[in-house]
Amino acid sequence: MTKELKLYNSLSAEKEVFKPIHSNYVGMYVCGPTVYSDVHLGNCRTFISFDMIYRYLIHLGYKVRYVRNITDAGHLVDDADEGEDKIVKKARLEQVEPMEIVQKYTVGFHDILRNFNAIPPNIEPTATGHIQEQINIIEKIISQGLAYEVNGSVYFNVDKYNETADYGILSKRKIEDLMSGTRELDGQSEKKSPLDFALWKKASPEHIMRWNSPWSDGFPGWHIECTAMSTKYLGESFDIHGGGMDLKFPHHECEIAQAQAFTGKPPVKYWLHANLLTLNGKKMSKSTGNTLLPDELFSGDTPLLEKGFDPMVVRFFMMQAHYRSVLDFSYDALLASEKGYHKLMTAYKDLDKLKVSEESSEEVSKHIAAYYSAMNDDFNTPILIANLFDTVSWINKVKVGQATISKADLIELKKELDAFITGVLGLTGGQAENNDGANKMDAVMEVIIELRKNARENKDWTSSDLIRDSLTAAGISIKDTKEGTSWSLN
RNA sequence: GGUCCUGUGGCCGAGCGGCUAGGCAGUGGUCUGCAAAACCAUCUACAGCGGUUCGAAUCCGCUCGGGACCUCCA
């Protein structure tokens, strides 16, 4: 039934059959956010993509350890030589402690992802919590002769590494091409080659986020944290490493080089890269200001939108595109997704009210097999959704008596739709509310519908329309069907 | 400048050598007191020019758009 999962490996640049290193166990590391400002919607797309991947792996029965880091130190704001830690800069601006900034944006990040119904990772390590591990790795790399110290800073020697390994293996770049692209804008660089990258940076006097090390009071380079945390929690070689497209080079390339220098073996079997979410056709980016914040999207409080959107609609919108394709954000596209989302969820919810027959007019197994074949082909959620809409059509036909479904098939279908809609796609909002407030609401609506029914039987259209219009204004829609009147929120 | 990706109908977005993608919007119908929903039918495509092939959105070349990375960014 489930067949085999194929996924696109950036390392080989082709789709490969997924075979975890340790049969049923999967280790997955995803590069997390830098917590010095609010996460924007573009960041969210990557995390939602990997949330979907995580969910599907779990659905297939794998025992997954999902690690996603929080980068709370070490990113340089200017060039590599005269850099200032981003977190420090912001802290000074706002006159608060660096860790206060980190805390604030970490909490914000978690809130947003919860809104999007993303499952938290199993381990969410922080860079500042793993300074010692990073130092240990740097020491080992130096002892291998693949890094050198200059004035208290340590740099990775890319040329030396490239003698026995392949720097550029992931991004398919050649050292020569990279060199031709470097501008000699800094004559005073400490680095032997422009391609060398920092493993440890000596802190300038005003730099307040600093740690003691064998080389200087300083802070770790940008790439080393991921190697430290991934190897610590997932081992020297693990299955999946994910992140946004923009991290492929240099970040992931450097990670491979470091890790290989450290352990002597390739760290990752499958590299997965989620593509960017664009706004006005351009990449969302903190630095250029071309961003949209999730909160603005939910509330509609932005010139880009005429109204806000439910986080689940946004998630559905993202799932309608393949995770490796660029997706452009627009108000019109969101509106279309909102309708489609409701159509899907309404049918899903109506499953419980379906009348069953002796026989099914369609083969439930074909519908279900289609879900798996879509997802097994590199997590093709747009195809999955197209296939789900085929099922929606079937459900709707059963509703109006143009198709049938047997009891056994209905149970089977319900189980799989739960798994794919709620489980894999992570969409909520289709299940019947089952709390006290909702029960009372049901009771109230029953009364109102009964009153309106009486009015309609008396051909008192004024009253019946008044009820319907008032409810519509209150955000409750009324539908008169052959089976009676139903209502729904929104 | 270097490396790479991409251009699909009104909009979004799959497909990547032959078979209706799907959603939204539009049009005509069924149903309905009206409306909504649903159902049925239906209309708009593969940037341009060449080439390969029995056959090309799909492969190759060129041209013209758009984008990413090469510097922090999911």
Coordinates of N, CA and C (backbone and C1' of nucleotides) in Angstrom, one line a residue, chain A residues 42-43 46 75 86 173 177 222 243-244 246-247 277 281-286 320-322 325 327-328 339-340 343 380 383 386 389 396-397 400 402 456 461 464-465 468 480, chain B residues 1-6 10-16 20-26 29-41 66-74:
Chain A
G42 N 8.1 34.1 5.0 CA 9.0 33.3 4.2 C 9.7 32.2 5.1
N43 N 10.2 32.6 6.2 CA 10.8 31.7 7.2 C 9.8 30.6 7.5
T46 N 9.4 27.5 5.1 CA 10.4 26.4 5.2 C 10.0 25.5 6.4
H75 N 26.0 35.2 14.5 CA 25.9 35.7 13.1 C 26.5 37.1 13.0
K86 N 24.8 40.0 15.3 CA 23.5 40.6 15.1 C 22.7 40.8 16.4
R173 N 29.5 23.8 -7.0 CA 30.4 24.9 -7.4 C 31.8 24.5 -7.4
D177 N 35.6 28.8 -9.9 CA 34.4 29.7 -10.1 C 34.2 30.6 -9.0
W222 N 29.5 31.1 12.1 CA 28.1 30.8 11.9 C 27.8 29.4 11.6
G243 N 16.7 22.6 5.2 CA 16.8 24.0 5.4 C 16.3 24.8 4.2
G244 N 16.3 26.1 4.2 CA 15.9 26.9 3.1 C 16.9 26.8 2.0
D246 N 18.2 29.2 0.4 CA 19.3 30.2 0.6 C 20.4 29.7 1.5
L247 N 20.2 28.6 2.2 CA 21.3 28.1 3.1 C 22.2 27.1 2.4
L277 N 9.5 31.6 -0.4 CA 8.3 32.2 -0.6 C 8.6 33.7 -1.0
G281 N 7.2 38.9 -6.3 CA 8.1 38.3 -7.2 C 9.6 38.3 -6.6
K282 N 9.8 38.8 -5.5 CA 11.1 38.9 -4.9 C 11.1 38.1 -3.6
K283 N 12.3 37.6 -3.3 CA 12.5 36.9 -2.0 C 12.1 37.8 -0.8
M284 N 11.5 37.1 0.1 CA 11.2 37.8 1.4 C 12.5 37.9 2.2
S285 N 12.8 39.0 2.7 CA 14.1 39.1 3.4 C 14.0 40.2 4.4
K286 N 14.6 39.8 5.6 CA 14.6 40.8 6.7 C 15.4 42.0 6.3
Q320 N -0.5 23.8 -1.4 CA -1.0 23.7 -2.8 C 0.2 23.9 -3.8
A321 N 1.3 24.3 -3.3 CA 2.5 24.4 -4.1 C 3.5 23.3 -3.6
H322 N 4.4 22.8 -4.5 CA 5.4 21.9 -4.1 C 6.4 22.6 -3.3
S325 N 9.3 24.3 -5.1 CA 9.0 25.4 -6.1 C 8.9 26.7 -5.4
L327 N 7.2 29.9 -4.5 CA 5.7 30.2 -4.4 C 5.6 31.7 -4.2
D328 N 4.8 32.4 -5.0 CA 4.6 33.8 -4.8 C 3.4 34.1 -4.1
K339 N -11.2 29.6 -0.3 CA -12.4 28.9 -0.8 C -12.2 27.4 -0.9
G340 N -11.1 27.1 -1.5 CA -10.7 25.7 -1.7 C -10.6 25.0 -0.4
K343 N -14.0 24.3 1.0 CA -14.6 23.2 0.3 C -14.1 21.8 0.7
N380 N 4.7 15.3 -2.8 CA 4.0 16.2 -3.8 C 2.6 16.5 -3.2
I383 N -0.3 17.5 -5.7 CA -1.0 16.3 -6.3 C -1.9 15.7 -5.2
A386 N -5.0 17.6 -5.1 CA -5.8 17.4 -6.3 C -6.6 16.1 -6.1
F389 N -9.4 16.3 -3.7 CA -10.5 17.0 -4.3 C -11.3 16.0 -5.1
N396 N -19.4 14.6 -2.1 CA -20.5 15.5 -2.4 C -21.6 14.9 -3.2
K397 N -21.2 13.9 -4.1 CA -22.2 13.2 -4.9 C -23.0 12.3 -4.0
V400 N -25.7 14.2 -2.3 CA -26.9 14.6 -3.1 C -27.5 13.3 -3.8
Q402 N -26.1 11.1 -5.7 CA -25.6 10.7 -7.1 C -24.5 9.7 -7.1
R456 N -40.8 29.5 7.3 CA -40.7 29.1 5.9 C -42.0 28.3 5.6
W461 N -41.5 34.7 4.3 CA -40.1 34.9 3.8 C -39.4 36.0 4.5
S464 N -38.0 34.5 7.7 CA -36.9 33.5 7.4 C -35.7 34.2 6.8
D465 N -35.9 35.2 6.0 CA -34.7 35.9 5.4 C -34.0 36.8 6.5
R468 N -31.8 34.5 8.4 CA -30.7 34.1 7.6 C -29.7 35.3 7.5
D480 N -29.9 25.6 3.0 CA -31.1 24.7 3.0 C -30.9 23.6 2.0
Chain B
rG1 P 27.3 40.4 -17.6 O5' 28.6 39.9 -16.7 C5' 29.9 39.8 -17.3 C4' 30.8 39.2 -16.3 C3' 30.4 37.7 -15.9 O3' 30.9 36.8 -16.8 C1' 30.9 39.0 -14.0
rG2 P 29.9 35.4 -17.1 O5' 30.3 34.6 -15.8 C5' 31.5 33.9 -15.6 C4' 31.5 33.2 -14.3 C3' 30.4 32.1 -14.2 O3' 30.8 30.9 -14.8 C1' 30.5 33.5 -12.2
rU3 P 29.7 30.0 -15.5 O5' 28.9 29.4 -14.2 C5' 29.5 28.5 -13.3 C4' 28.6 28.1 -12.2 C3' 27.2 27.6 -12.6 O3' 27.3 26.2 -12.9 C1' 27.0 29.3 -10.9
rC4 P 26.2 25.7 -14.0 O5' 24.8 25.9 -13.4 C5' 24.3 25.1 -12.3 C4' 23.1 25.7 -11.6 C3' 21.8 25.7 -12.4 O3' 21.2 24.4 -12.4 C1' 22.1 27.7 -11.1
rC5 P 20.0 24.1 -13.5 O5' 18.8 24.9 -12.9 C5' 18.1 24.4 -11.7 C4' 17.1 25.4 -11.3 C3' 15.9 25.7 -12.2 O3' 15.0 24.7 -12.2 C1' 16.7 27.7 -11.4
rU6 P 14.1 24.4 -13.4 O5' 13.2 25.7 -13.6 C5' 12.1 26.0 -12.7 C4' 11.6 27.4 -12.9 C3' 10.9 27.6 -14.3 O3' 9.6 27.1 -14.2 C1' 12.4 29.4 -13.9
rG10 P -5.8 33.9 -20.4 O5' -6.7 34.7 -19.3 C5' -6.5 36.1 -19.1 C4' -6.9 36.5 -17.7 C3' -6.1 35.8 -16.6 O3' -4.9 36.5 -16.4 C1' -8.3 35.5 -16.1
rC11 P -3.6 35.7 -15.9 O5' -3.9 35.4 -14.4 C5' -3.9 36.5 -13.4 C4' -4.2 35.9 -12.1 C3' -3.3 34.8 -11.6 O3' -2.0 35.3 -11.1 C1' -5.5 34.2 -11.2
rC12 P -0.7 34.5 -11.2 O5' -1.0 33.3 -10.2 C5' -1.0 33.5 -8.8 C4' -1.4 32.3 -8.0 C3' -0.5 31.0 -8.2 O3' 0.7 31.1 -7.5 C1' -2.7 30.4 -8.3
rG13 P 2.0 30.4 -8.0 O5' 1.6 28.8 -8.1 C5' 1.3 28.0 -7.0 C4' 0.8 26.7 -7.4 C3' 1.7 25.9 -8.3 O3' 2.6 25.2 -7.4 C1' -0.4 26.0 -9.3
rA14 P 3.8 24.3 -8.1 O5' 3.0 23.0 -8.5 C5' 3.5 22.1 -9.4 C4' 2.6 20.9 -9.5 C3' 3.1 19.9 -10.5 O3' 3.9 19.0 -9.8 C1' 0.8 20.4 -10.9
rG15 P 5.3 18.6 -10.5 O5' 4.8 17.8 -11.8 C5' 4.0 16.6 -11.7 C4' 3.4 16.3 -13.1 C3' 4.4 16.2 -14.2 O3' 4.8 14.8 -14.2 C1' 2.7 17.6 -14.9
rC16 P 6.3 14.4 -14.5 O5' 6.4 15.0 -16.0 C5' 6.5 14.3 -17.2 C4' 7.5 15.0 -18.0 C3' 9.0 14.8 -17.6 O3' 9.7 14.2 -18.7 C1' 8.4 17.2 -17.5
rU20 P -7.0 12.7 -20.7 O5' -6.4 14.1 -20.6 C5' -7.0 15.2 -21.2 C4' -7.8 16.0 -20.2 C3' -7.0 16.6 -19.0 O3' -6.4 17.8 -19.3 C1' -9.0 15.5 -18.2
rA21 P -5.1 18.3 -18.7 O5' -5.1 17.7 -17.2 C5' -5.8 18.3 -16.1 C4' -5.5 17.5 -14.9 C3' -6.3 18.0 -13.7 O3' -7.6 17.4 -13.7 C1' -4.1 17.7 -13.0
rG22 P -8.9 18.3 -13.3 O5' -8.5 18.8 -11.9 C5' -8.6 18.0 -10.8 C4' -8.1 18.7 -9.6 C3' -8.8 20.1 -9.3 O3' -10.0 19.9 -8.7 C1' -6.4 20.4 -9.2
rG23 P -11.1 21.0 -8.8 O5' -10.6 22.2 -8.0 C5' -10.4 22.1 -6.6 C4' -9.8 23.4 -6.0 C3' -10.5 24.6 -6.4 O3' -11.7 24.8 -5.5 C1' -8.3 24.9 -6.8
rC24 P -13.0 25.5 -6.1 O5' -12.5 27.0 -6.4 C5' -12.1 27.9 -5.3 C4' -11.6 29.1 -5.8 C3' -12.5 29.9 -6.8 O3' -13.6 30.5 -6.1 C1' -10.3 29.9 -7.6
rA25 P -15.0 30.7 -6.8 O5' -14.7 31.6 -8.1 C5' -14.4 33.0 -7.9 C4' -14.0 33.6 -9.2 C3' -15.0 33.5 -10.4 O3' -16.0 34.5 -10.2 C1' -12.9 32.9 -11.2
rG26 P -17.5 34.1 -10.7 O5' -17.3 34.0 -12.3 C5' -16.9 35.1 -13.1 C4' -16.9 34.7 -14.5 C3' -18.1 34.1 -15.1 O3' -19.1 35.1 -15.4 C1' -16.3 32.9 -15.9
rG29 P -29.3 29.2 -18.5 O5' -29.2 27.7 -18.0 C5' -30.2 26.8 -18.1 C4' -29.8 25.4 -17.9 C3' -30.4 24.8 -16.6 O3' -31.8 24.4 -16.8 C1' -28.1 24.2 -16.8
rU30 P -32.8 24.7 -15.6 O5' -32.4 23.5 -14.6 C5' -32.5 22.1 -15.0 C4' -32.0 21.2 -14.0 C3' -32.7 21.4 -12.6 O3' -34.0 20.8 -12.5 C1' -30.3 21.1 -12.3
rC31 P -35.1 21.6 -11.7 O5' -34.6 21.6 -10.2 C5' -34.4 20.4 -9.5 C4' -33.7 20.6 -8.2 C3' -34.4 21.7 -7.3 O3' -35.5 21.2 -6.6 C1' -32.1 22.1 -7.4
rU32 P -36.8 22.0 -6.4 O5' -36.4 23.2 -5.6 C5' -36.0 23.0 -4.2 C4' -35.5 24.3 -3.6 C3' -36.5 25.5 -3.8 O3' -37.5 25.5 -2.7 C1' -34.3 26.2 -4.4
rG33 P -39.0 25.8 -3.1 O5' -38.9 27.3 -3.5 C5' -40.0 27.9 -4.2 C4' -40.0 29.4 -4.0 C3' -38.7 30.1 -4.3 O3' -38.5 30.3 -5.6 C1' -39.7 30.8 -2.3
rC34 P -37.1 29.9 -6.3 O5' -36.2 31.1 -5.7 C5' -36.3 32.4 -6.1 C4' -35.6 33.4 -5.1 C3' -34.1 33.1 -5.0 O3' -33.4 33.7 -6.1 C1' -35.1 33.5 -2.9
rA35 P -32.1 33.0 -6.6 O5' -31.2 33.0 -5.3 C5' -30.5 34.2 -4.9 C4' -29.9 34.0 -3.5 C3' -28.7 33.1 -3.5 O3' -27.5 33.6 -4.0 C1' -30.0 32.8 -1.6
rA36 P -26.5 32.7 -4.8 O5' -25.8 31.8 -3.6 C5' -25.0 32.5 -2.6 C4' -24.8 31.5 -1.5 C3' -24.1 30.2 -1.9 O3' -22.7 30.3 -2.1 C1' -25.9 29.8 -0.5
rA37 P -22.0 29.5 -3.2 O5' -22.1 28.0 -2.6 C5' -21.5 27.6 -1.4 C4' -22.0 26.3 -1.0 C3' -21.8 25.1 -2.0 O3' -20.5 24.6 -1.9 C1' -24.0 25.1 -1.2
rA38 P -19.8 24.0 -3.2 O5' -20.7 22.8 -3.5 C5' -20.7 21.7 -2.7 C4' -21.7 20.7 -3.1 C3' -21.6 20.3 -4.6 O3' -20.7 19.2 -4.8 C1' -23.9 20.9 -4.1
rC39 P -19.9 19.1 -6.1 O5' -21.0 18.6 -7.1 C5' -21.6 17.3 -6.9 C4' -22.7 17.1 -7.9 C3' -22.3 17.3 -9.3 O3' -21.7 16.1 -9.8 C1' -24.3 18.4 -8.9
rC40 P -20.6 16.3 -10.9 O5' -21.4 16.6 -12.2 C5' -22.3 15.7 -12.7 C4' -23.1 16.2 -13.9 C3' -22.2 16.9 -15.0 O3' -21.6 15.9 -15.9 C1' -24.0 18.3 -14.5
rA41 P -20.2 16.2 -16.5 O5' -20.5 17.3 -17.5 C5' -21.3 17.1 -18.7 C4' -21.6 18.4 -19.4 C3' -20.4 19.2 -19.9 O3' -19.9 18.7 -21.1 C1' -22.0 20.6 -18.9
rG66 P 13.0 41.3 -16.4 O5' 12.6 40.2 -15.3 C5' 11.2 40.1 -14.8 C4' 11.0 38.9 -14.0 C3' 12.0 38.7 -12.9 O3' 11.9 39.5 -11.8 C1' 11.6 36.6 -14.0
rG67 P 13.2 39.9 -11.0 O5' 13.6 38.6 -10.2 C5' 12.7 38.0 -9.3 C4' 13.1 36.6 -8.9 C3' 14.5 36.5 -8.2 O3' 14.4 36.9 -6.9 C1' 14.3 34.8 -9.8
rA68 P 15.7 37.3 -6.1 O5' 16.4 36.0 -5.9 C5' 15.8 35.0 -5.0 C4' 16.7 33.8 -4.9 C3' 18.2 34.0 -4.5 O3' 18.3 34.1 -3.1 C1' 18.1 32.6 -6.4
rC69 P 19.4 35.1 -2.5 O5' 20.7 34.2 -2.7 C5' 20.9 33.0 -2.1 C4' 22.1 32.3 -2.7 C3' 23.4 33.1 -2.6 O3' 24.0 33.1 -1.4 C1' 23.1 32.1 -4.7
rC70 P 24.8 34.4 -0.9 O5' 26.0 34.3 -1.9 C5' 26.9 33.2 -1.8 C4' 28.0 33.3 -2.8 C3' 28.8 34.6 -2.8 O3' 29.8 34.6 -1.8 C1' 28.2 34.0 -5.0
rU71 P 30.4 35.9 -1.2 O5' 29.6 36.0 0.2 C5' 30.2 36.3 1.4 C4' 29.3 37.2 2.2 C3' 27.9 36.7 2.4 O3' 27.8 35.8 3.5 C1' 27.8 38.9 1.7
rC72 P 28.1 36.1 5.0 O5' 26.7 35.9 5.8 C5' 26.7 36.0 7.2 C4' 25.3 36.5 7.6 C3' 24.2 35.7 7.1 O3' 24.0 34.5 7.9 C1' 23.7 38.0 7.0
rC73 P 23.2 33.3 7.3 O5' 21.7 33.9 6.9 C5' 20.6 33.6 7.8 C4' 19.4 34.4 7.4 C3' 18.4 33.6 6.5 O3' 17.3 33.2 7.1 C1' 19.0 35.8 5.6
rA74 P 17.0 32.9 8.6 O5' 15.8 31.9 8.3 C5' 15.9 30.6 8.8 C4' 15.5 29.7 7.6 C3' 16.4 29.8 6.4 O3' 17.6 28.9 6.6 C1' 14.2 29.9 5.7

